[in-house]
XYZ file of C-alpha atoms in Angstrom:
239
model
C 0.483 -206.677 83.929
C 1.562 -204.834 80.748
C 1.246 -201.458 82.497
C 3.421 -202.682 85.355
C 5.999 -203.987 82.855
C 6.276 -200.686 80.978
C 6.367 -198.711 84.230
C 9.297 -200.782 85.486
C 11.148 -200.223 82.183
C 10.476 -196.489 82.485
C 11.966 -196.400 85.995
C 15.005 -198.329 84.749
C 15.550 -195.820 81.935
C 15.246 -192.827 84.279
C 17.704 -194.436 86.685
C 20.222 -195.030 83.894
C 19.975 -191.418 82.706
C 20.347 -190.100 86.244
C 23.378 -192.276 86.878
C 24.895 -191.176 83.582
C 24.527 -187.479 84.515
C 25.832 -188.051 88.022
C 29.010 -189.741 86.812
C 30.220 -186.886 84.573
C 33.987 -186.918 84.985
C 36.003 -183.843 86.041
C 37.865 -184.134 82.739
C 34.591 -183.672 80.835
C 33.696 -180.660 82.962
C 37.119 -179.142 82.334
C 36.703 -179.762 78.627
C 33.370 -177.937 78.684
C 34.973 -174.991 80.483
C 37.775 -174.905 77.935
C 35.261 -175.087 75.087
C 33.346 -172.104 76.457
C 36.554 -170.128 76.989
C 37.611 -170.804 73.392
C 34.165 -169.771 72.126
C 34.294 -166.470 74.031
C 37.827 -165.794 72.791
C 36.808 -166.446 69.169
C 33.833 -164.111 69.537
C 36.057 -161.320 70.868
C 38.625 -161.816 68.095
C 35.852 -161.693 65.496
C 34.510 -158.431 66.932
C 37.955 -156.825 66.888
C 38.538 -158.025 63.333
C 35.253 -156.469 62.209
C 36.167 -153.149 63.830
C 39.550 -153.180 62.080
C 37.861 -153.822 58.741
C 35.462 -150.937 59.328
C 38.355 -148.655 60.285
C 40.206 -149.642 57.122
C 37.173 -148.814 54.995
C 36.956 -145.403 56.659
C 40.688 -144.852 56.049
C 41.425 -144.361 59.741
C 44.613 -145.666 61.385
C 44.386 -149.286 62.498
C 46.935 -148.781 65.266
C 46.542 -145.332 66.799
C 49.444 -143.608 68.505
C 49.478 -144.607 72.168
C 50.109 -142.157 75.034
C 53.723 -141.593 76.109
C 52.741 -141.972 79.763
C 49.820 -143.333 81.742
C 48.568 -142.265 85.170
C 51.357 -139.715 85.675
C 49.087 -137.647 87.931
C 48.451 -140.524 90.351
C 50.006 -140.522 93.822
C 49.840 -143.925 95.481
C 51.824 -146.591 97.355
C 51.733 -149.966 95.593
C 51.567 -151.689 98.980
C 48.274 -149.983 99.847
C 44.772 -150.747 98.506
C 43.892 -148.958 95.284
C 41.141 -147.106 97.134
C 43.890 -144.952 98.704
C 45.156 -143.677 95.335
C 45.016 -139.903 94.916
C 45.356 -137.523 92.001
C 48.082 -134.898 92.088
C 46.980 -131.280 91.781
C 48.908 -128.026 91.573
C 47.225 -124.776 92.525
C 48.588 -121.259 92.217
C 48.001 -118.389 94.589
C 48.752 -114.711 94.100
C 49.601 -112.448 97.008
C 51.060 -108.988 97.430
C 54.787 -108.893 98.123
C 54.996 -105.099 98.428
C 52.977 -102.026 97.633
C 53.493 -102.281 93.882
C 54.398 -105.938 93.323
C 52.705 -109.272 93.552
C 54.105 -112.776 93.771
C 52.725 -116.087 92.592
C 53.285 -119.329 94.406
C 52.348 -122.907 93.624
C 51.009 -125.372 96.148
C 51.240 -129.077 95.481
C 48.422 -131.146 96.909
C 46.426 -134.269 96.206
C 42.858 -135.453 96.524
C 41.083 -138.812 96.254
C 39.980 -139.910 92.802
C 36.358 -139.305 91.964
C 34.231 -142.194 90.741
C 34.264 -140.824 87.202
C 38.080 -140.596 87.288
C 38.350 -144.187 88.479
C 36.222 -145.486 85.608
C 37.765 -143.258 82.940
C 39.545 -145.259 80.231
C 43.257 -144.452 80.518
C 44.459 -146.797 77.772
C 42.269 -147.666 74.813
C 43.863 -150.874 73.529
C 42.731 -154.445 74.077
C 46.168 -155.555 75.292
C 48.459 -153.850 77.785
C 51.910 -155.170 78.660
C 53.514 -153.848 81.842
C 57.182 -154.222 82.771
C 57.324 -154.574 86.562
C 60.454 -153.826 88.623
C 60.991 -156.751 90.996
C 63.961 -155.849 93.207
C 65.226 -152.883 95.168
C 67.926 -151.688 92.754
C 66.688 -153.193 89.440
C 69.606 -155.606 89.262
C 67.556 -158.394 87.688
C 65.539 -156.273 85.273
C 61.736 -156.111 85.029
C 59.228 -158.911 84.601
C 56.567 -158.512 81.943
C 52.911 -159.379 82.157
C 50.281 -158.850 79.475
C 46.652 -158.080 80.298
C 43.558 -158.125 78.089
C 40.435 -156.053 78.522
C 37.034 -155.806 76.862
C 36.033 -152.599 78.640
C 35.309 -149.299 76.980
C 31.858 -150.060 75.618
C 32.948 -153.134 73.683
C 35.898 -151.358 72.091
C 38.404 -152.490 74.672
C 40.412 -150.335 77.023
C 41.706 -150.163 80.580
C 40.295 -147.817 83.191
C 42.523 -146.074 85.705
C 41.310 -148.296 88.506
C 41.773 -151.488 86.475
C 45.415 -150.629 85.772
C 46.061 -149.856 89.435
C 44.385 -153.133 90.407
C 46.729 -155.046 88.084
C 49.759 -153.348 89.640
C 48.571 -153.980 93.190
C 47.742 -157.634 92.504
C 51.153 -158.279 90.933
C 53.054 -157.064 93.982
C 50.804 -158.865 96.448
C 51.654 -162.196 94.806
C 54.472 -164.435 96.017
C 57.690 -164.442 94.039
C 57.948 -167.297 91.556
C 60.654 -169.975 92.004
C 62.569 -168.390 89.125
C 62.401 -164.954 90.761
C 63.620 -166.411 94.050
C 66.561 -168.122 92.350
C 67.557 -164.789 90.828
C 66.660 -162.744 93.894
C 69.060 -164.544 96.232
C 71.898 -163.333 93.970
C 71.053 -159.633 94.422
C 72.528 -157.184 96.915
C 70.107 -155.646 99.418
C 68.918 -156.235 102.949
C 65.710 -157.583 101.464
C 67.796 -160.116 99.566
C 69.395 -161.062 102.903
C 65.937 -161.857 104.262
C 65.119 -163.825 101.128
C 68.346 -165.845 101.401
C 67.582 -166.678 105.032
C 64.055 -167.787 104.135
C 65.306 -169.805 101.160
C 67.959 -171.544 103.249
C 65.293 -172.636 105.726
C 62.359 -173.483 103.452
C 64.047 -174.274 100.135
C 61.621 -174.657 97.216
C 58.687 -173.977 99.560
C 59.886 -170.414 100.198
C 57.111 -167.821 100.106
C 58.138 -164.184 99.722
C 55.854 -161.437 98.438
C 57.112 -159.228 95.646
C 56.111 -156.080 97.516
C 58.447 -157.094 100.347
C 61.360 -157.577 97.964
C 61.225 -154.073 96.460
C 61.683 -152.637 99.952
C 60.954 -148.932 100.281
C 60.544 -148.612 96.526
C 56.771 -148.395 96.675
C 55.817 -144.912 95.434
C 53.942 -145.086 92.147
C 55.133 -142.543 89.568
C 53.700 -143.516 86.176
C 53.652 -146.021 83.359
C 56.046 -144.952 80.594
C 55.821 -146.291 77.059
C 58.989 -148.071 75.975
C 60.951 -146.101 73.353
C 61.166 -146.999 69.696
C 57.516 -147.466 68.739
C 54.859 -144.820 69.286
C 52.096 -147.340 68.575
C 53.128 -150.082 71.002
C 51.240 -151.211 74.087
C 54.292 -151.967 76.263
C 54.791 -149.732 79.293
C 57.426 -149.698 82.016
C 56.192 -149.156 85.557
C 58.191 -146.447 87.316
C 58.300 -146.638 91.104
C 60.670 -145.000 93.564
């Protein structure tokens, strides 16, 4: 009888524990996710702080000079997948123009990026802020977005492909309500389409950014904003 009594209590305890685990609220799960995200962020900050302290002890610059331009040799349409990006090359050829003279000519061409070029770190900082043009004639000014990276062997940095992915993803997104409110005030045939869509759908209007820049899709480069040769803010140039 005693064995049966304790066995029944054991089953009751197991059932209570199981029910307790099964009724974990979504709020508790979200809190756990937030806790883990905060822990990871603190770990990354601590690692960067330690590297800065080591650099200070070695008397090396804490904020190195950043490149004036990024990816200026890339030829690519922001509306196409990043796998179509090519690198610009210039080759020279020498040929005889006459019996005693020769002429040199330059041929512009492009080729697909190699795997090593795709994974090469183009910007070595942990944070990269890009100013994105959002309309055909830059009437409304750029929108900024800041990205963080832990690539580069733990030292941070953005590879060529990662930067291109950020650019492509930005323009594939729908315009925000704020962008739409500003966009309907601009002057272009793309703005005409946006106004027609907004008049019909109102706040539910969906309009991709890449469709609002029109033919302005050719990637040129990322150019560091003037005034600070150590900053991580770059303007995207497209034409």
